[in-house]
Structures are given as C-alpha cells and as structure tokens.
PDB file of C-alpha atoms and ligand atoms in Angstrom:
ATOM      1  CA  MET A   1      86.278 147.778 113.128  1.00  0.00           C
ATOM      2  CA  ALA A   2      88.940 148.084 110.441  1.00  0.00           C
ATOM      3  CA  ALA A   3      87.905 147.582 107.016  1.00  0.00           C
ATOM      4  CA  ALA A   4      89.317 144.054 105.281  1.00  0.00           C
ATOM      5  CA  LEU A   5      87.899 144.946 101.834  1.00  0.00           C
ATOM      6  CA  GLU A   6      87.397 148.438 100.652  1.00  0.00           C
ATOM      7  CA  ILE A   7      85.729 149.333  97.191  1.00  0.00           C
ATOM      8  CA  ALA A   8      85.484 152.972  96.538  1.00  0.00           C
ATOM      9  CA  ASP A   9      83.886 154.544  93.296  1.00  0.00           C
ATOM     10  CA  LEU A  10      84.008 151.084  91.290  1.00  0.00           C
ATOM     11  CA  SER A  11      82.644 151.481  87.805  1.00  0.00           C
ATOM     12  CA  VAL A  12      82.689 148.309  85.593  1.00  0.00           C
ATOM     13  CA  VAL A  13      81.905 147.966  81.576  1.00  0.00           C
ATOM     14  CA  TYR A  14      81.294 144.841  79.626  1.00  0.00           C
ATOM     15  CA  GLY A  15      82.282 144.734  76.005  1.00  0.00           C
ATOM     16  CA  GLY A  16      83.938 148.195  76.585  1.00  0.00           C
ATOM     17  CA  ALA A  17      80.452 150.143  76.514  1.00  0.00           C
ATOM     18  CA  ASN A  18      77.752 148.179  78.627  1.00  0.00           C
ATOM     19  CA  LEU A  19      77.881 149.871  82.171  1.00  0.00           C
ATOM     20  CA  ALA A  20      77.347 147.193  85.012  1.00  0.00           C
ATOM     21  CA  LEU A  21      78.439 149.197  87.768  1.00  0.00           C
ATOM     22  CA  GLU A  22      78.691 152.745  88.183  1.00  0.00           C
ATOM     23  CA  GLY A  23      80.463 154.091  91.162  1.00  0.00           C
ATOM     24  CA  VAL A  24      79.943 151.194  93.792  1.00  0.00           C
ATOM     25  CA  THR A  25      81.416 152.080  97.210  1.00  0.00           C
ATOM     26  CA  LEU A  26      81.287 149.579 100.024  1.00  0.00           C
ATOM     27  CA  ASP A  27      83.364 147.806 102.875  1.00  0.00           C
ATOM     28  CA  VAL A  28      83.709 144.619 104.590  1.00  0.00           C
ATOM     29  CA  PRO A  29      84.901 145.099 107.963  1.00  0.00           C
ATOM     30  CA  GLU A  30      87.733 142.796 109.532  1.00  0.00           C
ATOM     31  CA  GLY A  31      85.623 139.402 110.419  1.00  0.00           C
ATOM     32  CA  GLY A  32      82.413 141.138 109.340  1.00  0.00           C
ATOM     33  CA  PHE A  33      79.531 139.512 107.371  1.00  0.00           C
ATOM     34  CA  VAL A  34      78.021 141.855 104.679  1.00  0.00           C
ATOM     35  CA  ALA A  35      75.308 141.084 102.271  1.00  0.00           C
ATOM     36  CA  LEU A  36      75.355 142.579  98.712  1.00  0.00           C
ATOM     37  CA  LEU A  37      71.213 142.417  97.912  1.00  0.00           C
ATOM     38  CA  GLY A  38      69.522 143.355  94.789  1.00  0.00           C
ATOM     39  CA  ALA A  39      67.403 142.064  91.983  1.00  0.00           C
ATOM     40  CA  ASN A  40      68.432 140.150  88.609  1.00  0.00           C
ATOM     41  CA  GLY A  41      70.580 141.739  86.840  1.00  0.00           C
ATOM     42  CA  ALA A  42      71.599 144.790  89.455  1.00  0.00           C
ATOM     43  CA  GLY A  43      75.194 144.094  89.351  1.00  0.00           C
ATOM     44  CA  LYS A  44      75.681 141.805  92.148  1.00  0.00           C
ATOM     45  CA  SER A  45      77.774 139.035  90.537  1.00  0.00           C
ATOM     46  CA  THR A  46      79.770 141.664  88.541  1.00  0.00           C
ATOM     47  CA  THR A  47      80.943 143.129  91.859  1.00  0.00           C
ATOM     48  CA  LEU A  48      82.146 139.683  93.362  1.00  0.00           C
ATOM     49  CA  LYS A  49      83.890 138.980  89.892  1.00  0.00           C
ATOM     50  CA  ALA A  50      85.707 142.593  89.885  1.00  0.00           C
ATOM     51  CA  ILE A  51      86.831 141.667  93.462  1.00  0.00           C
ATOM     52  CA  SER A  52      88.137 138.334  92.489  1.00  0.00           C
ATOM     53  CA  GLY A  53      89.953 138.884  89.178  1.00  0.00           C
ATOM     54  CA  LEU A  54      87.248 137.155  86.997  1.00  0.00           C
ATOM     55  CA  LEU A  55      86.049 140.107  84.965  1.00  0.00           C
ATOM     56  CA  ARG A  56      88.418 139.487  82.350  1.00  0.00           C
ATOM     57  CA  PHE A  57      87.408 136.118  81.404  1.00  0.00           C
ATOM     58  CA  GLU A  58      83.803 137.978  80.381  1.00  0.00           C
ATOM     59  CA  ASN A  59      85.053 140.745  78.434  1.00  0.00           C
ATOM     60  CA  GLY A  60      84.314 142.892  81.295  1.00  0.00           C
ATOM     61  CA  GLN A  61      86.918 145.523  82.816  1.00  0.00           C
ATOM     62  CA  ILE A  62      87.099 147.950  85.781  1.00  0.00           C
ATOM     63  CA  ARG A  63      86.726 151.254  84.259  1.00  0.00           C
ATOM     64  CA  LYS A  64      87.207 153.635  87.263  1.00  0.00           C
ATOM     65  CA  GLY A  65      87.772 153.330  90.979  1.00  0.00           C
ATOM     66  CA  HIS A  66      89.607 151.094  93.434  1.00  0.00           C
ATOM     67  CA  ILE A  67      90.016 147.739  95.516  1.00  0.00           C
ATOM     68  CA  ARG A  68      92.112 147.426  98.672  1.00  0.00           C
ATOM     69  CA  TYR A  69      92.487 144.470 100.677  1.00  0.00           C
ATOM     70  CA  MET A  70      93.889 144.747 104.185  1.00  0.00           C
ATOM     71  CA  GLY A  71      95.335 148.257 102.871  1.00  0.00           C
ATOM     72  CA  GLU A  72      96.670 146.851  99.584  1.00  0.00           C
ATOM     73  CA  ASP A  73      95.388 147.726  96.209  1.00  0.00           C
ATOM     74  CA  ILE A  74      93.960 144.663  94.506  1.00  0.00           C
ATOM     75  CA  THR A  75      92.351 146.523  91.738  1.00  0.00           C
ATOM     76  CA  ARG A  76      92.787 144.065  88.721  1.00  0.00           C
ATOM     77  CA  MET A  77      95.045 141.493  90.610  1.00  0.00           C
ATOM     78  CA  PRO A  78      94.596 137.982  88.894  1.00  0.00           C
ATOM     79  CA  SER A  79      92.374 135.637  90.502  1.00  0.00           C
ATOM     80  CA  HIS A  80      94.940 132.825  91.352  1.00  0.00           C
ATOM     81  CA  GLN A  81      97.094 135.787  93.043  1.00  0.00           C
ATOM     82  CA  LEU A  82      94.066 136.920  95.119  1.00  0.00           C
ATOM     83  CA  ALA A  83      93.173 133.200  95.948  1.00  0.00           C
ATOM     84  CA  ARG A  84      96.693 132.827  97.485  1.00  0.00           C
ATOM     85  CA  ARG A  85      95.971 135.745  99.541  1.00  0.00           C
ATOM     86  CA  GLY A  86      93.075 134.195 101.237  1.00  0.00           C
ATOM     87  CA  ILE A  87      90.446 135.691  99.088  1.00  0.00           C
ATOM     88  CA  LEU A  88      87.967 133.188  97.821  1.00  0.00           C
ATOM     89  CA  HIS A  89      85.098 133.247  95.530  1.00  0.00           C
ATOM     90  CA  VAL A  90      82.395 130.730  95.351  1.00  0.00           C
ATOM     91  CA  ARG A  91      80.742 131.167  92.173  1.00  0.00           C
ATOM     92  CA  GLU A  92      77.090 131.103  91.286  1.00  0.00           C
ATOM     93  CA  GLY A  93      76.187 127.616  90.127  1.00  0.00           C
ATOM     94  CA  ARG A  94      77.817 125.440  92.529  1.00  0.00           C
ATOM     95  CA  PHE A  95      80.930 124.652  90.395  1.00  0.00           C
ATOM     96  CA  VAL A  96      81.987 121.293  91.951  1.00  0.00           C
ATOM     97  CA  PHE A  97      83.662 118.573  89.883  1.00  0.00           C
ATOM     98  CA  PRO A  98      80.860 116.111  89.622  1.00  0.00           C
ATOM     99  CA  SER A  99      83.027 112.924  88.619  1.00  0.00           C
ATOM    100  CA  MET A 100      85.410 113.373  91.543  1.00  0.00           C
ATOM    101  CA  SER A 101      84.414 112.268  95.099  1.00  0.00           C
ATOM    102  CA  VAL A 102      83.621 115.134  97.852  1.00  0.00           C
ATOM    103  CA  GLU A 103      87.179 114.522  99.226  1.00  0.00           C
ATOM    104  CA  GLU A 104      88.901 115.222  95.931  1.00  0.00           C
ATOM    105  CA  ASN A 105      86.646 118.218  95.592  1.00  0.00           C
ATOM    106  CA  LEU A 106      87.959 119.440  98.837  1.00  0.00           C
ATOM    107  CA  GLU A 107      91.549 118.809  98.086  1.00  0.00           C
ATOM    108  CA  ALA A 108      91.514 120.530  95.031  1.00  0.00           C
ATOM    109  CA  ALA A 109      91.012 123.930  97.027  1.00  0.00           C
ATOM    110  CA  LEU A 110      94.754 123.489  97.840  1.00  0.00           C
ATOM    111  CA  PHE A 111      96.031 124.397  94.621  1.00  0.00           C
ATOM    112  CA  ALA A 112      93.843 127.595  94.687  1.00  0.00           C
ATOM    113  CA  ARG A 113      96.315 128.753  97.614  1.00  0.00           C
ATOM    114  CA  GLY A 114      99.382 127.598  95.799  1.00  0.00           C
ATOM    115  CA  LYS A 115     102.880 126.610  97.346  1.00  0.00           C
ATOM    116  CA  ARG A 116     102.147 129.063 100.018  1.00  0.00           C
ATOM    117  CA  GLY A 117      99.041 127.314 100.849  1.00  0.00           C
ATOM    118  CA  PRO A 118      98.711 125.327 104.119  1.00  0.00           C
ATOM    119  CA  ALA A 119     100.044 121.774 104.116  1.00  0.00           C
ATOM    120  CA  LEU A 120      97.312 119.029 103.484  1.00  0.00           C
ATOM    121  CA  ALA A 121      96.053 118.079 107.063  1.00  0.00           C
ATOM    122  CA  GLY A 122      93.329 115.531 108.581  1.00  0.00           C
ATOM    123  CA  ASP A 123      92.140 118.349 110.581  1.00  0.00           C
ATOM    124  CA  ARG A 124      91.269 120.539 107.517  1.00  0.00           C
ATOM    125  CA  TYR A 125      88.710 117.674 106.459  1.00  0.00           C
ATOM    126  CA  GLU A 126      87.630 117.765 110.239  1.00  0.00           C
ATOM    127  CA  GLU A 127      86.899 121.269 110.187  1.00  0.00           C
ATOM    128  CA  VAL A 128      84.887 121.256 107.103  1.00  0.00           C
ATOM    129  CA  PHE A 129      82.721 118.335 108.086  1.00  0.00           C
ATOM    130  CA  HIS A 130      82.317 119.875 111.410  1.00  0.00           C
ATOM    131  CA  TYR A 131      80.441 122.701 109.719  1.00  0.00           C
ATOM    132  CA  PHE A 132      78.850 120.365 106.986  1.00  0.00           C
ATOM    133  CA  PRO A 133      78.228 117.103 108.458  1.00  0.00           C
ATOM    134  CA  ALA A 134      76.206 115.700 105.865  1.00  0.00           C
ATOM    135  CA  LEU A 135      79.593 116.182 103.876  1.00  0.00           C
ATOM    136  CA  ARG A 136      81.313 113.459 106.078  1.00  0.00           C
ATOM    137  CA  GLU A 137      78.715 110.877 105.656  1.00  0.00           C
ATOM    138  CA  ARG A 138      79.198 111.447 101.577  1.00  0.00           C
ATOM    139  CA  ARG A 139      82.970 111.949 101.771  1.00  0.00           C
ATOM    140  CA  ARG A 140      83.683 109.176  99.235  1.00  0.00           C
ATOM    141  CA  SER A 141      80.529 109.872  96.962  1.00  0.00           C
ATOM    142  CA  GLN A 142      81.121 111.327  93.412  1.00  0.00           C
ATOM    143  CA  ALA A 143      79.916 115.247  94.001  1.00  0.00           C
ATOM    144  CA  GLY A 144      77.828 114.688  90.787  1.00  0.00           C
ATOM    145  CA  TYR A 145      75.381 112.533  93.094  1.00  0.00           C
ATOM    146  CA  LEU A 146      75.242 114.911  95.711  1.00  0.00           C
ATOM    147  CA  SER A 147      71.552 116.845  96.115  1.00  0.00           C
ATOM    148  CA  GLY A 148      71.725 120.492  95.296  1.00  0.00           C
ATOM    149  CA  GLY A 149      72.067 121.615  99.065  1.00  0.00           C
ATOM    150  CA  GLU A 150      75.074 119.362  99.427  1.00  0.00           C
ATOM    151  CA  GLN A 151      76.589 120.519  96.426  1.00  0.00           C
ATOM    152  CA  GLN A 152      76.139 124.148  97.573  1.00  0.00           C
ATOM    153  CA  MET A 153      77.592 122.921 101.019  1.00  0.00           C
ATOM    154  CA  LEU A 154      80.497 121.515  99.382  1.00  0.00           C
ATOM    155  CA  ALA A 155      81.353 124.442  97.094  1.00  0.00           C
ATOM    156  CA  ILE A 156      81.794 126.340 100.131  1.00  0.00           C
ATOM    157  CA  GLY A 157      83.219 123.705 102.175  1.00  0.00           C
ATOM    158  CA  ARG A 158      85.974 123.479  99.314  1.00  0.00           C
ATOM    159  CA  ALA A 159      86.497 127.367  99.748  1.00  0.00           C
ATOM    160  CA  LEU A 160      86.917 126.872 103.511  1.00  0.00           C
ATOM    161  CA  PHE A 161      89.182 123.923 103.052  1.00  0.00           C
ATOM    162  CA  ALA A 162      91.824 126.469 101.452  1.00  0.00           C
ATOM    163  CA  GLN A 163      91.259 129.022 104.983  1.00  0.00           C
ATOM    164  CA  PRO A 164      90.188 131.955 103.317  1.00  0.00           C
ATOM    165  CA  GLU A 165      90.401 135.412 105.354  1.00  0.00           C
ATOM    166  CA  LEU A 166      87.798 136.548 103.130  1.00  0.00           C
ATOM    167  CA  LEU A 167      84.976 134.591 101.744  1.00  0.00           C
ATOM    168  CA  MET A 168      82.730 135.676  98.836  1.00  0.00           C
ATOM    169  CA  VAL A 169      79.475 133.477  98.061  1.00  0.00           C
ATOM    170  CA  ASP A 170      77.221 134.297  95.240  1.00  0.00           C
ATOM    171  CA  GLU A 171      73.430 133.141  95.386  1.00  0.00           C
ATOM    172  CA  ALA A 172      74.211 130.415  97.856  1.00  0.00           C
ATOM    173  CA  SER A 173      70.416 129.847  98.030  1.00  0.00           C
ATOM    174  CA  LEU A 174      69.688 129.444  94.200  1.00  0.00           C
ATOM    175  CA  GLY A 175      67.345 126.850  93.418  1.00  0.00           C
ATOM    176  CA  LEU A 176      67.394 125.477  97.227  1.00  0.00           C
ATOM    177  CA  ALA A 177      64.623 124.518  99.390  1.00  0.00           C
ATOM    178  CA  PRO A 178      64.003 127.206 101.922  1.00  0.00           C
ATOM    179  CA  LYS A 179      64.909 125.258 104.834  1.00  0.00           C
ATOM    180  CA  ILE A 180      68.158 124.191 103.135  1.00  0.00           C
ATOM    181  CA  ALA A 181      68.984 127.789 102.117  1.00  0.00           C
ATOM    182  CA  ALA A 182      68.530 128.841 105.620  1.00  0.00           C
ATOM    183  CA  GLU A 183      70.650 125.951 106.861  1.00  0.00           C
ATOM    184  CA  ILE A 184      73.497 127.256 104.799  1.00  0.00           C
ATOM    185  CA  PHE A 185      73.215 130.724 105.862  1.00  0.00           C
ATOM    186  CA  ALA A 186      73.280 130.056 109.663  1.00  0.00           C
ATOM    187  CA  ILE A 187      76.489 127.837 108.976  1.00  0.00           C
ATOM    188  CA  LEU A 188      77.978 130.754 107.282  1.00  0.00           C
ATOM    189  CA  LYS A 189      77.098 132.663 110.426  1.00  0.00           C
ATOM    190  CA  GLN A 190      78.563 130.078 112.653  1.00  0.00           C
ATOM    191  CA  ILE A 191      81.446 130.197 110.483  1.00  0.00           C
ATOM    192  CA  ASN A 192      81.938 133.789 110.668  1.00  0.00           C
ATOM    193  CA  GLY A 193      81.480 133.612 114.391  1.00  0.00           C
ATOM    194  CA  GLU A 194      84.047 130.861 115.019  1.00  0.00           C
ATOM    195  CA  ARG A 195      86.587 131.426 112.306  1.00  0.00           C
ATOM    196  CA  ARG A 196      86.392 135.247 112.424  1.00  0.00           C
ATOM    197  CA  LEU A 197      86.871 135.422 108.805  1.00  0.00           C
ATOM    198  CA  SER A 198      85.216 138.120 106.506  1.00  0.00           C
ATOM    199  CA  ILE A 199      82.122 137.092 104.800  1.00  0.00           C
ATOM    200  CA  LEU A 200      80.742 139.033 101.876  1.00  0.00           C
ATOM    201  CA  VAL A 201      77.349 137.064 100.121  1.00  0.00           C
ATOM    202  CA  VAL A 202      75.438 138.197  97.283  1.00  0.00           C
ATOM    203  CA  GLU A 203      71.798 137.344  97.815  1.00  0.00           C
ATOM    204  CA  GLN A 204      68.627 138.036  95.842  1.00  0.00           C
ATOM    205  CA  ASN A 205      66.585 136.773  99.118  1.00  0.00           C
ATOM    206  CA  VAL A 206      66.876 139.670 101.441  1.00  0.00           C
ATOM    207  CA  SER A 207      65.326 138.472 104.865  1.00  0.00           C
ATOM    208  CA  LEU A 208      67.357 135.278 104.495  1.00  0.00           C
ATOM    209  CA  ALA A 209      70.814 137.147 104.086  1.00  0.00           C
ATOM    210  CA  LEU A 210      69.795 139.660 106.568  1.00  0.00           C
ATOM    211  CA  LYS A 211      69.239 137.344 109.315  1.00  0.00           C
ATOM    212  CA  SER A 212      73.060 136.153 108.996  1.00  0.00           C
ATOM    213  CA  ALA A 213      74.762 139.356 107.928  1.00  0.00           C
ATOM    214  CA  GLU A 214      75.275 142.382 110.165  1.00  0.00           C
ATOM    215  CA  TYR A 215      75.196 145.012 107.487  1.00  0.00           C
ATOM    216  CA  GLY A 216      73.485 145.325 103.775  1.00  0.00           C
ATOM    217  CA  TYR A 217      73.797 147.259 100.605  1.00  0.00           C
ATOM    218  CA  VAL A 218      71.207 147.294  98.200  1.00  0.00           C
ATOM    219  CA  LEU A 219      72.418 147.398  94.484  1.00  0.00           C
ATOM    220  CA  GLU A 220      69.898 148.759  91.523  1.00  0.00           C
ATOM    221  CA  ALA A 221      71.085 149.071  88.279  1.00  0.00           C
ATOM    222  CA  GLY A 222      74.648 149.340  89.015  1.00  0.00           C
ATOM    223  CA  GLN A 223      74.484 151.716  92.035  1.00  0.00           C
ATOM    224  CA  ILE A 224      74.036 151.280  95.651  1.00  0.00           C
ATOM    225  CA  THR A 225      70.876 152.719  96.612  1.00  0.00           C
ATOM    226  CA  GLU A 226      70.391 151.766 100.200  1.00  0.00           C
ATOM    227  CA  GLN A 227      72.718 150.668 103.112  1.00  0.00           C
ATOM    228  CA  GLY A 228      72.388 149.717 106.774  1.00  0.00           C
ATOM    229  CA  ASP A 229      72.736 147.369 109.601  1.00  0.00           C
ATOM    230  CA  SER A 230      70.606 144.547 108.838  1.00  0.00           C
ATOM    231  CA  ASP A 231      67.828 145.108 111.430  1.00  0.00           C
ATOM    232  CA  THR A 232      67.456 148.805 110.195  1.00  0.00           C
ATOM    233  CA  LEU A 233      67.462 147.385 106.486  1.00  0.00           C
ATOM    234  CA  MET A 234      64.917 144.789 107.246  1.00  0.00           C
ATOM    235  CA  ASP A 235      62.414 147.366 109.113  1.00  0.00           C
ATOM    236  CA  ARG A 236      62.381 149.609 106.117  1.00  0.00           C
ATOM    237  CA  GLU A 237      59.076 149.403 104.610  1.00  0.00           C
ATOM    238  CA  ASN A 238      58.716 147.177 101.935  1.00  0.00           C
ATOM    239  CA  LEU A 239      62.482 146.704 101.104  1.00  0.00           C
ATOM    240  CA  SER A 240      61.779 143.192  99.691  1.00  0.00           C
ATOM    241  CA  ARG A 241      58.798 144.032  97.743  1.00  0.00           C
ATOM    242  CA  ARG A 242      60.604 147.205  95.982  1.00  0.00           C
ATOM    243  CA  TYR A 243      63.695 145.335  95.058  1.00  0.00           C
ATOM    244  CA  LEU A 244      63.063 141.728  94.696  1.00  0.00           C
ATOM    245  CA  GLY A 245      59.336 141.727  93.082  1.00  0.00           C
ATOM    246  CA  GLY A 246      57.610 140.598  96.136  1.00  0.00           C
ATOM    247  CA  ALA A 247      59.995 137.932  97.181  1.00  0.00           C
TER     248      ALA A 247
HETATM  249  P1  LIG B   1      71.919 137.635  88.524  1.00  0.00           P
HETATM  250  O1  LIG B   1      71.316 137.445  90.011  1.00  0.00           O
HETATM  251  O2  LIG B   1      70.907 137.540  87.508  1.00  0.00           O
HETATM  252  O3  LIG B   1      73.495 137.086  88.415  1.00  0.00           O
HETATM  253  P2  LIG B   1      73.312 140.224  89.291  1.00  0.00           P
HETATM  254  O4  LIG B   1      72.633 141.229  90.125  1.00  0.00           O
HETATM  255  O5  LIG B   1      74.522 139.443  89.527  1.00  0.00           O
HETATM  256  O6  LIG B   1      72.278 139.551  88.570  1.00  0.00           O
HETATM  257  P3  LIG B   1      75.186 140.746  87.012  1.00  0.00           P
HETATM  258  O7  LIG B   1      75.186 139.351  86.563  1.00  0.00           O
HETATM  259  O8  LIG B   1      76.497 141.258  87.772  1.00  0.00           O
HETATM  260  O9  LIG B   1      73.686 140.781  87.826  1.00  0.00           O
HETATM  261  O10 LIG B   1      74.776 141.588  85.864  1.00  0.00           O
HETATM  262  C1  LIG B   1      74.925 143.124  85.859  1.00  0.00           C
HETATM  263  C2  LIG B   1      74.742 143.541  84.451  1.00  0.00           C
HETATM  264  O11 LIG B   1      75.724 143.152  83.705  1.00  0.00           O
HETATM  265  C3  LIG B   1      73.295 143.231  83.673  1.00  0.00           C
HETATM  266  O12 LIG B   1      72.794 144.226  82.810  1.00  0.00           O
HETATM  267  C4  LIG B   1      73.895 142.023  82.789  1.00  0.00           C
HETATM  268  O13 LIG B   1      73.036 141.843  81.514  1.00  0.00           O
HETATM  269  C5  LIG B   1      75.170 142.557  82.368  1.00  0.00           C
HETATM  270  N1  LIG B   1      76.469 141.406  82.339  1.00  0.00           N
HETATM  271  C6  LIG B   1      76.417 140.739  82.987  1.00  0.00           C
HETATM  272  N2  LIG B   1      77.446 139.868  82.567  1.00  0.00           N
HETATM  273  C7  LIG B   1      77.870 140.315  81.371  1.00  0.00           C
HETATM  274  C8  LIG B   1      78.684 139.660  80.340  1.00  0.00           C
HETATM  275  N3  LIG B   1      79.612 138.655  80.586  1.00  0.00           N
HETATM  276  N4  LIG B   1      78.713 140.507  79.119  1.00  0.00           N
HETATM  277  C9  LIG B   1      77.839 141.379  78.909  1.00  0.00           C
HETATM  278  N5  LIG B   1      76.963 142.048  79.844  1.00  0.00           N
HETATM  279  C10 LIG B   1      77.250 141.479  81.223  1.00  0.00           C
END
C-alpha cells in the first residue's frame, strides 16, 4: 500500500544541542495502523511533535531529514496548516477543556480544520458517539468530571470530530486501567477498519499496541532499532522485557 506518511532520516535537537532523534525513518501506509514503541525518553513524543509542528513550542527543531504526507513535503509546516490537511495529533495527557461540556469539547475540533473544515452536522456527533457510547451518556457533562478513560475517549473523539485523514495518538493508555486501555485500542482498530483513516500511535505498552496495530517500530535513545509486522515483533523473544523493563 502507498505510504500516507513518510519520515526519512529525521534528526531533532532540543535547545540547539540535545539530540533527541537521530536518523529516524518510518512509514505509515494509507489506511494503515502503525505503533511507535519504546521506553520513557526514547523519543516517541518528539517524533509525533516533529510531524505535527509542535516542536517549536518546546525549543526543539528538525536538524535533518524530511517528512512527507501524501507526497507533499510537510517538514516544518505549522500545526494549524497540518490540522487543515487532516493531520491530527491527540497529545499525551488528554487535553480536554475541563469546564466545557463533552459536546462543546467536540465542537472545538472544528476550529482545527478551519474554514475548509467540514460543516457542523448532527451526524458528526453520531459518529463519535457510535465509537464512544460512554460519551453520548455524558454529552452535557463538564469534561472535568469525566473519568480518565472517558477523558481519553473525548480527546480522541474530538480529533475524530474533525474528520482526520491521519490520526496520531500519544500514550492513549497512560494511567488507565488495563481494561479501559484495551477498550480504547479496540475502538481505534475499529475506527481504522471502518473509516480507513491512517493511524500512528505512540505507546509504551507493547502488547497492547501490537494487538491493534499492523506494524511496529521500536525507538531506543532516538534511533529505530527494530521494526516489523505486529505478529513478528510480538514473537521476538523478550521484546517487552528488553525495551520496557518488564512491562
Ligand atoms: P515519554 O514517554 O516519557 O514521553 P518519549 O519516548 O516520548 O518518552 P520524548 O518525550 O520524545 O520521549 O523525549 C526524548 C528525549 O528528548 C528525552 O531525552 C527528553 O529528555 C528530551 N526532551 C523532550 N522534550 C524536551 C524539551 N522540551 N526540551 C529538552 N529536551 C527534551
């Protein structure tokens, strides 16, 4: 399948000197589901920030390499422009607006797509609530009162509301009970299958991510050290123990 996202030989530095990524090359096929795995500090979040134009807010910069989306060079493209192209990044930490309702949080996604974004429509809610029924029941609740799992669902639902082509999710499972985390990954897989949007997840929990993703890359100290089909990676002896300290 043709690559939707192509990253080639990407190096990123923070503060002009601290090398966080070194020669990272990875592809996300059109309609594919790819996981970027690795321990704390390996550079996973930095990779997503480099794609979605957020490095500049953290004194980071792309030193070398390029990023293409559907054949177009998007290296260093500002995040609002990327969002208009349908490249959406659900950041680590479930950024929801706590004093706004679930519905208002979803509507906020329309700003991301700008004037060229799709018009507000009731079936947009239906789509999000179809995948995340728990949000339907809480649609008028303040987001700050939702559980951690529901807030993560809302963060993903908000991105979905903007009708992404490429959805990137950073550490969806962080701090969630295993059952809830598994539910969220199963929903991501369902969305990927039904909507045929491309998905790139960053995850420390290898087995969880590889159950949903088709392909995985392992980052270690800013470099890709392993890659392969999910089944192959899962079978590799002690993968999770080696990279995740026994997770
Ligand atoms: P985590 O799961 O902890 O987020 P990660 O794999 O996503 O880990 P990154 O957050 O991408 O890792 O960090 C990669 C490296 O870059 C680490 O050494 C980290 O200390 C460094 N780093 C990250 N953000 C900054 C920043 N804003 N300024 C300086 N160094 C940073």
